Coordinates of C-alpha atoms in Angstrom, one line a residue:
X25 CA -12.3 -19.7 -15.6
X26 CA -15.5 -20.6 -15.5
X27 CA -18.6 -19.6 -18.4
X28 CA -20.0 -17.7 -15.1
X29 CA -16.8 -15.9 -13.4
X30 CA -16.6 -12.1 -13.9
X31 CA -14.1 -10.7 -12.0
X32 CA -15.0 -8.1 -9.2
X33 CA -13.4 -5.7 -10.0
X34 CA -15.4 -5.4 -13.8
X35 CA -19.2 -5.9 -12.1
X36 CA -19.5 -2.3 -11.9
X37 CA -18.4 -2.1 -16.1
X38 CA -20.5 -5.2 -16.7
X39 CA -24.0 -3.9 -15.6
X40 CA -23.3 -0.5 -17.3
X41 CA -22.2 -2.3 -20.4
X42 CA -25.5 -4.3 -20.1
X43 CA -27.8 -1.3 -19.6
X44 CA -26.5 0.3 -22.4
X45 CA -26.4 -3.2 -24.2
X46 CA -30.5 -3.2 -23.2
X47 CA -31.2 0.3 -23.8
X48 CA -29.4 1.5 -27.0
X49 CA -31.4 1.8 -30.1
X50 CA -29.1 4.1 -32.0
X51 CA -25.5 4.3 -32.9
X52 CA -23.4 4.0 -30.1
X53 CA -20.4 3.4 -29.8
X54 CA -18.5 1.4 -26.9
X55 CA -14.9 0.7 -26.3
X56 CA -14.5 -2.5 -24.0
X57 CA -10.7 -3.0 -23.6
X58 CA -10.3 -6.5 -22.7
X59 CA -6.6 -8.8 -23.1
X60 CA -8.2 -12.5 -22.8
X61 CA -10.0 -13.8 -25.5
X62 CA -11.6 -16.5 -23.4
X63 CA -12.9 -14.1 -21.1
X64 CA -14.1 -11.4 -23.8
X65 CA -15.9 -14.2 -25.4
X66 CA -17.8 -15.5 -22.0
X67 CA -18.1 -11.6 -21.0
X68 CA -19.8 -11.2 -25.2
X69 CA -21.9 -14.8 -24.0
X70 CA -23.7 -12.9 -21.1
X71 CA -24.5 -10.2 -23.0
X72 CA -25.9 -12.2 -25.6
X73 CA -28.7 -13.9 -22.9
X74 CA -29.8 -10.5 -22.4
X75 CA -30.3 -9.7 -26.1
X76 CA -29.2 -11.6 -29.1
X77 CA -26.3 -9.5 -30.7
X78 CA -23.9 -10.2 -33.9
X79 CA -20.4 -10.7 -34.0
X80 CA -17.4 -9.6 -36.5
X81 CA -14.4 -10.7 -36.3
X82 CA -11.5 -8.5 -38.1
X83 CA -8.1 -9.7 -38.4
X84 CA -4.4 -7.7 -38.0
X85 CA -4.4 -7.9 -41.8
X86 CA -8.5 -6.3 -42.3
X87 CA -8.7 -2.9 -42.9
X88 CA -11.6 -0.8 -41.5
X89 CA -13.5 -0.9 -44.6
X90 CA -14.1 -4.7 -43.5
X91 CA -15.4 -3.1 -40.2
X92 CA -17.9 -1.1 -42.0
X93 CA -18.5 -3.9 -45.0
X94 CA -19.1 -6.8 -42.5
X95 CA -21.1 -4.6 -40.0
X96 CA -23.6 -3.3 -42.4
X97 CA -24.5 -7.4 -43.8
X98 CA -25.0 -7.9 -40.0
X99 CA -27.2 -4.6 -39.3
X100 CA -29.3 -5.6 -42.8
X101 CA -30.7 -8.8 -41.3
X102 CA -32.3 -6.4 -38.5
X103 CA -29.6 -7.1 -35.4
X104 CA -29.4 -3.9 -33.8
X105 CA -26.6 -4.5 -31.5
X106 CA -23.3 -5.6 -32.9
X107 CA -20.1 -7.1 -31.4
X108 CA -16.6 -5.9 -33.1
X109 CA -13.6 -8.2 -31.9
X110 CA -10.6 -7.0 -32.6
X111 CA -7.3 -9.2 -32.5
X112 CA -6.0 -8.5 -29.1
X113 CA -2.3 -10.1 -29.8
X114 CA -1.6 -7.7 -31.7
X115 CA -2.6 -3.7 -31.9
X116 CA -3.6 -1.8 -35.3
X117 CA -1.0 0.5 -36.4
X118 CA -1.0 4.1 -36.5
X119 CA -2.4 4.1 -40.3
X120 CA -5.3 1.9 -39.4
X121 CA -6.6 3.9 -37.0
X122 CA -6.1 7.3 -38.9
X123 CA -8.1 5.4 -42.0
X124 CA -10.9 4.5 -38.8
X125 CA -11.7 7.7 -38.3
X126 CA -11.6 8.8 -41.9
X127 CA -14.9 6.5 -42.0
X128 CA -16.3 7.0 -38.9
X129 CA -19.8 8.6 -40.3
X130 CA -19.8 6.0 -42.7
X131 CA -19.8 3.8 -39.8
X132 CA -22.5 5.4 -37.9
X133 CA -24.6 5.4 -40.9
X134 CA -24.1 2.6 -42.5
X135 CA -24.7 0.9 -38.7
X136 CA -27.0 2.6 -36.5
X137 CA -26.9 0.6 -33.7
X138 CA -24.8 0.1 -30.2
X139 CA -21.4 -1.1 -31.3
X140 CA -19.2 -2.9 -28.7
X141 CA -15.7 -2.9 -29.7
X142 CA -13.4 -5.3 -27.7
X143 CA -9.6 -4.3 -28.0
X144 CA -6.7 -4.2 -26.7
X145 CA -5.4 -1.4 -23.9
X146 CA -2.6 -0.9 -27.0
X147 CA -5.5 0.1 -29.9
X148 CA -7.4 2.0 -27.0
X149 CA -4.2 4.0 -27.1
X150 CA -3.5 4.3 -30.2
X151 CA -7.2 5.3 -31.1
X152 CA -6.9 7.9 -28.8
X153 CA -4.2 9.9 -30.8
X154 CA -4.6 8.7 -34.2
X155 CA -8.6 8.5 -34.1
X156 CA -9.8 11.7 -32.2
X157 CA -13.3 12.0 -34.4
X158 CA -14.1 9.1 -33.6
X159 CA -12.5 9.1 -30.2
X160 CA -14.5 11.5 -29.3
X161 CA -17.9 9.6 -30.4
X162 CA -17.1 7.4 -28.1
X163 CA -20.2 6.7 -24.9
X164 CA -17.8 4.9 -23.3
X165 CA -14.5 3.0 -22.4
X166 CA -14.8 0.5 -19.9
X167 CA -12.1 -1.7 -18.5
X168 CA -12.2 -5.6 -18.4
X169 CA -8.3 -6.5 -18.4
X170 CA -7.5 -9.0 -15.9
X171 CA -5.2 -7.8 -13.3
X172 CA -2.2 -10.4 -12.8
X173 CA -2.1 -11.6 -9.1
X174 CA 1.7 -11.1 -7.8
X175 CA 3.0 -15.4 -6.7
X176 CA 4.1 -12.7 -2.6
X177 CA -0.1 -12.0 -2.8
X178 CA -0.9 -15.6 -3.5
X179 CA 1.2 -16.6 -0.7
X180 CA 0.3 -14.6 1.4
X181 CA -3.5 -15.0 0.5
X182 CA -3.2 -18.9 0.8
X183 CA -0.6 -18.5 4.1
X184 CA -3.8 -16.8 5.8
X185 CA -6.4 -19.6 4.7
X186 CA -3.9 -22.1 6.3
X187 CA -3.7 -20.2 9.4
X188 CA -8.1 -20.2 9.7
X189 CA -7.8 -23.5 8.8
X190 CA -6.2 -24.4 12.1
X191 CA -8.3 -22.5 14.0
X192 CA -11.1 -24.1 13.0
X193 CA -9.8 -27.3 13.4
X194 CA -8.7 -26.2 17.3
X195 CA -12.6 -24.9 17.9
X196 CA -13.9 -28.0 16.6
X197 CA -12.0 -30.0 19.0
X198 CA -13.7 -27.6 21.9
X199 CA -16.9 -28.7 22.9
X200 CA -19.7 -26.0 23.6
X201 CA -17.4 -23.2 22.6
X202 CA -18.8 -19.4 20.9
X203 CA -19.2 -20.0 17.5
X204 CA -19.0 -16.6 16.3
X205 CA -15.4 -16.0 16.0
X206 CA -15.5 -18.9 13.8
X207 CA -18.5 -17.5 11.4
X208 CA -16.5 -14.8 10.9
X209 CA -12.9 -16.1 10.0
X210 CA -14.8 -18.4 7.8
X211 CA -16.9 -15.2 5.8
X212 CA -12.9 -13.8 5.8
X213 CA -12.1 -17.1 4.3
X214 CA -15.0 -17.1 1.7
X215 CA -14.3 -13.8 0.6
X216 CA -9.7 -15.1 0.1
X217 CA -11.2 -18.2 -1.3
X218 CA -12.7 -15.8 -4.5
X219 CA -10.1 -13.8 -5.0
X220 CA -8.1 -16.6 -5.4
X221 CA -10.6 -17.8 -7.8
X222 CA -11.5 -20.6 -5.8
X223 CA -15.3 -20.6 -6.1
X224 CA -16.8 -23.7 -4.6
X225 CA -14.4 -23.4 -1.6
X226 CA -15.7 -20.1 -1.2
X227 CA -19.3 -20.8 -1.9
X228 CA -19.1 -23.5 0.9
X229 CA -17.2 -21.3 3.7
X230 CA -19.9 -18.9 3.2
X231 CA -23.0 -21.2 3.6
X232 CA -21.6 -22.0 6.7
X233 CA -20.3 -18.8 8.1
X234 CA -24.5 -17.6 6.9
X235 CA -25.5 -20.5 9.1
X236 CA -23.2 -19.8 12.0
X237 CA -24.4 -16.2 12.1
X238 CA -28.0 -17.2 12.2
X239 CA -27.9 -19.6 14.8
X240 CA -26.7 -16.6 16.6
X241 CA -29.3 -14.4 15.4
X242 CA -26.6 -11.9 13.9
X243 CA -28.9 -11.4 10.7
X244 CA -26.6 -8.5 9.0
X245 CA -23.3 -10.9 8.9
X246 CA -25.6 -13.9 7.7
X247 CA -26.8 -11.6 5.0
X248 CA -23.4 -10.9 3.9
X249 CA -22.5 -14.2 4.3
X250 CA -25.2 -15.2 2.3
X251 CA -24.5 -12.5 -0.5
X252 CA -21.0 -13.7 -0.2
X253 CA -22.3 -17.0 -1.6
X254 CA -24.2 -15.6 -4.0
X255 CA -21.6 -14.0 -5.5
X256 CA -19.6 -17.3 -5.7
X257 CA -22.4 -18.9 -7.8
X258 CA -23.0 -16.1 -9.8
X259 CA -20.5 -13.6 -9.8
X260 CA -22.1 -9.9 -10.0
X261 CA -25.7 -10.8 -8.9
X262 CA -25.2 -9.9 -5.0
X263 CA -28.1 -7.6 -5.2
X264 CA -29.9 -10.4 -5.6
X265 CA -29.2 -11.9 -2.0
X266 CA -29.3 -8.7 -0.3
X267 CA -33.0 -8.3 -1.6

């Protein structure tokens, strides 16, 4: 995975979580359940490009009192927009949580400021029962696990690419032939090529699908051919291409 790949399926988390990354001067407080720590860390990257932000990281072995001790060094330098990793191998026990939300105004006060708190789906649970003050502080909880991809969808997925593969190669043996049905088996083949993860294969399918649908003068497919290819370079920026 690439610094640049966010999944579909979280561009609609990501831009909130980046307005409210731009917009919040006061405590806030953000629950970002995440289970990769590659991907938390390029997701925590992006964010950072917007507006600089500063990171803790608290161990299975740190109580919250190192939440609210290491926060507050960050927040006295000026950053006003903090990062709280939590281990994600590993969730806080029932205890840890209830000891959370006993210092949960110490938190807010100590740390006025928009805190993103990346965990796991397990401490989102578990906050919910044990931490229900602070639970219900909460702005938000937004979703960036990674969905596993079943090996029947992947064969399926790369079955079908094989099978537009051979049509293409058949029309491109046919002189003079209509185009069209080709543009659009090879935006279909763009769009299997990205959820597959396969990025430049997609990005290249749709440049050519965009310039298949011109030379026809079909100028909505081309645009979503071209925003296909958009989203291949730079994943969550199609309203860029459809502008």
């Amino acid at each position: 995975m690439s610094a640049s790949d966010i999944l579909d399926e979280h561009t609609g988390a990501f831009l909130r979580l980046r307005r409210l990354w731009e917009r919040r001067s006061h405590f806030s407080l953000v629950l970002a359940m995440v289970d990769n720590p590659d991907y938390r860390d390029m997701l925590i990257a992006r964010l950072d490009t917007v507006l600089p932000g500063a990171r803790i990281d608290l161990t299975s072995a740190d109580p919250p009192a190192a939440w609210l001790r290491q926060g507050e060094a960050q927040c006295a330098q000026g950053l006003r927009r903090l990062h709280v990793c939590l281990p994600l191998d590993a969730r806080h026990d029932d205890l840890w949580w209830q000891q959370a939300n006993v210092v949960r105004e110490r938190l807010a006060d100590a740390m006025p400021t928009l805190q993103v708190v990346w965990l796991s789906q397990a401490d989102v649970d578990t906050a919910a029962h044990q931490a229900p003050d602070l639970w219900n502080w909460r702005e938000a909880v937004l979703d960036f696990t990674v969905p596993v991809v079943q090996p029947a969808r992947i064969a399926a997925l790369t079955e079908r690419l094989a099978e537009i593969s051979d049509f293409l190669d058949r029309q491109d043996r046919q002189p003079d032939h209509d185009r069209r049905p080709s543009a659009h088996l090879l935006l279909e083949a763009a769009r299997v090529h990205r959820q597959l993860g396969h990025w430049e294969q997609s990005r290249r399918a749709a440049q050519r699908a965009a310039s298949l649908f011109a030379a026809h003068g079909d100028t909505e497919h081309a645009a979503a051919a071209r925003a296909e290819e958009t989203e291949a370079i730079h994943p969550g920026r199609t309203d860029d291409a459809a502008g």
